[in-house]
């Protein structure tokens, strides 16, 4: 695992965007795994700026980690809406080459199988962007999440719902109780993993994921078992890590 320390959140997010752009330029048919959340907004702003300077998304295919369930894709609180607002509408990506789990699917198990099939058909994910939740989750893989899990319907932890309340007018009770998410095993299948964490609120769980035992109770700790994983941290998120590693 490569750990990159940045002096501040903006530098961390720009470094993440630069690595994504390098992957896009170097891959003949780039397949990106995308994430959501406040940290990712700065990453996507940096990518949009690179697009204005000539970076093309036209060859990219994308798969997002997760989506609330149930929720309509045109609901402004959905991750479909988030991705459109934060990235897709600003770049030259082909809409038909973007995919998120369908939060309105009448049969969620069928949707999860179809999602796995679509990733395989695309040749697998080349680079998967990740954040980390306060429960240690990547995607919505709440503890405990076995490292061989595939895309599935999950129950969200109350702490996660509270963390995500901003999009629901700060009413955590209105955040859906369930979500569709790539499993940890699905994430680990990506050829490269890139996790970004910023802010002091993430320091404890970053320490648990990177320095404490690898465990299904902290799904982000699975990155330590991946042969090509990178974690980019600002100084606050790295604040509890040992500096003599």
C-alpha positions as MATLAB code, in Angstrom:
seq = 'XXXXXXXXXXXXXXXXXXXXXXXXXXXXXXXXXXXXXXXXXXXXXXXXXXXXXXXXXXXXXXXXXXXXXXXXXXXXXXXXXXXXXXXXXXXXXXXXXXXXXXXXXXXXXXXXXXXXXXXXXXXXXXXXXXXXXXXXXXXXXXXXXXXXXXXXXXXXXXXXXXXXXXXXXXXXXXXXXXXXXXXXXXXXXXXXXXXXXXXXXXXXXXXXXXXXXXXXXXXXXXXXXXXXXXXXXXXXXXXXXXXXX';
ca = [
       0.000    0.000    0.000;
       1.176    3.487   -0.903;
       0.289    6.252    1.581;
       0.528    9.823    0.279;
       0.478   12.669    2.794;
      -0.714   16.072    1.606;
      -0.524   19.313    3.613;
      -4.225   20.134    3.207;
      -7.497   18.815    1.823;
      -7.334   20.708   -1.454;
      -3.869   19.372   -2.242;
      -5.010   15.842   -1.395;
      -8.005   16.074   -3.711;
      -5.955   17.566   -6.535;
      -3.422   14.756   -6.177;
      -6.246   12.216   -6.416;
      -7.613   13.926   -9.524;
      -4.158   13.956  -11.119;
      -3.798   10.212  -10.584;
      -7.229    9.561  -12.063;
      -6.334   11.705  -15.074;
      -3.054    9.820  -15.538;
      -4.966    6.534  -15.538;
      -7.494    7.873  -18.058;
      -4.758    9.045  -20.415;
      -2.847    5.789  -20.226;
      -5.673    3.256  -20.550;
      -7.044    2.461  -24.016;
     -10.529    1.837  -22.609;
     -10.616    3.356  -19.110;
     -13.161    1.940  -16.698;
     -13.526    4.119  -13.615;
     -15.180    3.207  -10.350;
     -16.584    6.394   -8.834;
     -17.573    7.465   -5.340;
     -19.720   10.163   -3.743;
     -19.500   12.369   -0.667;
     -18.176   15.764    0.316;
     -14.519   14.843   -0.203;
     -15.251   13.719   -3.756;
     -16.754   17.073   -4.685;
     -13.278   18.646   -4.614;
     -11.844   15.728   -6.599;
     -14.515   16.186   -9.264;
     -14.008   19.953   -9.376;
     -10.343   19.329  -10.104;
     -11.235   16.833  -12.842;
     -13.682   19.294  -14.399;
     -10.892   21.873  -14.462;
      -8.625   19.366  -16.195;
     -11.375   18.673  -18.726;
     -11.518   22.381  -19.548;
      -7.788   22.151  -20.183;
      -8.210   19.212  -22.570;
      -8.769   16.021  -20.543;
     -11.397   13.947  -22.353;
     -13.839   11.545  -20.716;
     -15.218   10.355  -24.066;
     -13.489    6.948  -23.864;
     -14.435    6.340  -20.224;
     -16.945    3.907  -18.834;
     -17.952    4.456  -15.177;
     -19.552    2.452  -12.389;
     -20.499    4.027   -9.080;
     -20.045    2.280   -5.769;
     -23.562    2.623   -4.439;
     -27.024    4.175   -4.359;
     -29.704    4.541   -1.716;
     -32.659    2.144   -1.827;
     -35.382    2.892   -2.517;
     -34.869    6.208   -4.314;
     -35.716    7.463   -7.796;
     -32.782    8.405  -10.005;
     -34.313   11.875  -10.607;
     -34.632   12.526   -6.867;
     -32.195   15.417   -6.177;
     -30.930   13.503   -3.119;
     -29.981   10.430   -5.151;
     -26.420    9.632   -6.133;
     -27.564    9.653   -9.764;
     -28.369   13.354   -9.281;
     -25.145   13.922   -7.349;
     -22.979   12.499  -10.131;
     -24.798   14.482  -12.801;
     -24.370   17.704  -10.845;
     -20.806   17.180   -9.647;
     -19.212   15.639  -12.745;
     -21.185   14.226  -15.652;
     -22.880   17.383  -16.902;
     -19.563   19.258  -16.931;
     -17.533   16.835  -19.058;
     -17.761   15.020  -22.390;
     -18.638   11.608  -20.978;
     -21.193    9.582  -22.955;
     -24.260    9.221  -20.688;
     -24.870    5.639  -21.843;
     -21.382    4.728  -20.596;
     -22.157    5.755  -17.011;
     -23.885    3.432  -14.583;
     -25.028    3.487  -10.977;
     -27.085    0.891   -9.114;
     -30.795    1.479   -9.749;
     -32.280    2.632   -6.472;
     -35.792    2.163   -7.889;
     -35.271   -1.400   -9.132;
     -38.337   -3.547   -8.347;
     -36.081   -6.555   -7.730;
     -32.904   -5.396   -5.949;
     -31.281   -8.833   -6.030;
     -31.711   -8.993   -9.796;
     -30.292   -5.470  -10.097;
     -27.218   -6.452   -8.067;
     -26.554   -9.477  -10.286;
     -26.965   -7.323  -13.390;
     -24.528   -4.771  -11.966;
     -21.871   -7.412  -11.414;
     -22.462   -8.723  -14.949;
     -22.096   -5.210  -16.401;
     -18.759   -4.683  -14.639;
     -17.452   -8.004  -15.961;
     -18.689   -7.222  -19.476;
     -16.792   -3.914  -19.341;
     -13.589   -5.815  -18.585;
     -13.510   -4.969  -14.883;
     -12.771   -1.693  -13.143;
      -9.327   -0.281  -13.858;
      -9.234    2.313  -11.095;
     -11.693    2.503   -8.191;
     -12.016    5.791   -6.307;
     -12.967    5.414   -2.647;
     -13.788    7.454    0.417;
     -14.055    6.108    3.947;
     -17.065    6.463    6.224;
     -16.956    6.963    9.955;
     -17.881    3.306   10.467;
     -14.902    2.337    8.311;
     -17.018    1.473    5.306;
     -15.966    1.629    1.682;
     -18.991    1.827   -0.537;
     -21.799    1.140    1.909;
     -20.108   -1.953    3.335;
     -21.046   -1.459    6.969;
     -19.440   -3.575    9.702;
     -19.188   -6.462    9.566;
     -18.665   -6.948    5.819;
     -16.873  -10.050    4.627;
     -14.122   -9.362    2.106;
     -15.675  -11.671   -0.498;
     -19.063   -9.914   -0.633;
     -20.478   -8.895   -4.007;
     -22.910   -6.128   -5.005;
     -25.897   -6.396   -2.687;
     -28.664   -4.699   -0.706;
     -27.482   -3.601    2.756;
     -28.821   -1.973    5.909;
     -27.185    1.360    6.744;
     -25.750    2.060   10.173;
     -27.363    4.934   12.086;
     -23.993    6.716   12.236;
     -23.757    6.560    8.446;
     -27.270    7.944    8.083;
     -26.412   10.789   10.448;
     -23.203   11.489    8.510;
     -25.180   11.699    5.252;
     -28.051   13.805    6.580;
     -26.955   17.015    4.849;
     -28.522   15.978    1.542;
     -31.781   15.319    3.399;
     -32.168   18.771    4.990;
     -30.139   17.576    7.990;
     -32.910   15.139    8.930;
     -31.021   11.885    9.364;
     -34.305   10.084    9.954;
     -35.165   10.786    6.293;
     -32.000    9.134    4.970;
     -32.993    5.746    3.510;
     -32.306    2.806    5.770;
     -30.960    0.652    2.944;
     -28.676    0.944   -0.055;
     -27.336   -1.019   -2.998;
     -23.557   -1.256   -2.862;
     -20.637   -2.953   -4.513;
     -19.360   -5.573   -2.109;
     -15.868   -5.529   -0.665;
     -14.945   -8.376   -2.990;
     -16.237   -6.404   -5.971;
     -14.106   -3.428   -4.930;
     -11.017   -5.578   -4.415;
     -11.390   -6.904   -7.968;
     -10.472   -3.450   -9.338;
      -6.940   -3.360  -10.700;
      -6.085   -0.190   -8.759;
      -7.668    1.336   -5.637;
      -7.416    5.018   -4.726;
      -8.821    6.141   -1.371;
      -8.988    9.788   -0.304;
      -9.675   10.969    3.249;
      -9.533   14.494    4.613;
     -10.351   16.246    7.870;
      -9.817   15.542   11.549;
     -13.148   13.698   11.832;
     -11.645   10.874    9.750;
      -8.416   10.536   11.752;
      -9.597    7.777   14.102;
     -11.096    5.556   11.428;
      -8.116    6.132    9.108;
      -5.831    4.925   11.899;
      -8.071    1.880   12.478;
      -8.106    1.045    8.756;
      -4.377    1.486    8.142;
      -2.687    0.482   11.398;
      -4.999   -1.755   13.377;
      -5.946   -5.343   12.474;
      -7.355   -6.101    9.043;
     -10.937   -6.996    9.849;
     -14.456   -7.166    8.367;
     -15.418   -4.731   11.140;
     -13.530   -2.033    9.182;
     -14.087   -2.785    5.523;
     -11.535   -0.133    4.464;
      -8.812   -2.240    6.080;
      -9.227   -4.615    3.113;
      -7.180   -2.149    1.037;
      -4.100   -3.480    2.814;
      -4.661   -6.829    1.084;
      -4.772   -5.283   -2.395;
      -1.588   -5.314   -4.515;
      -2.093   -1.816   -5.959;
      -3.795    0.430   -3.431;
      -3.030    4.088   -2.699;
      -4.359    6.190    0.166;
      -4.137    9.976   -0.035;
      -4.550   11.859    3.260;
      -4.396   15.461    4.349;
      -2.516   16.310    7.532;
      -5.667   16.212    9.678;
      -6.867   12.809    8.495;
      -3.338   11.459    9.050;
      -3.109   13.034   12.495;
      -3.276    9.791   14.508;
      -0.978    7.707   12.309;
       2.473    6.731   13.528;
       5.005    8.950   11.816;
       7.911    6.507   12.251;
       6.472    3.832    9.968;
];
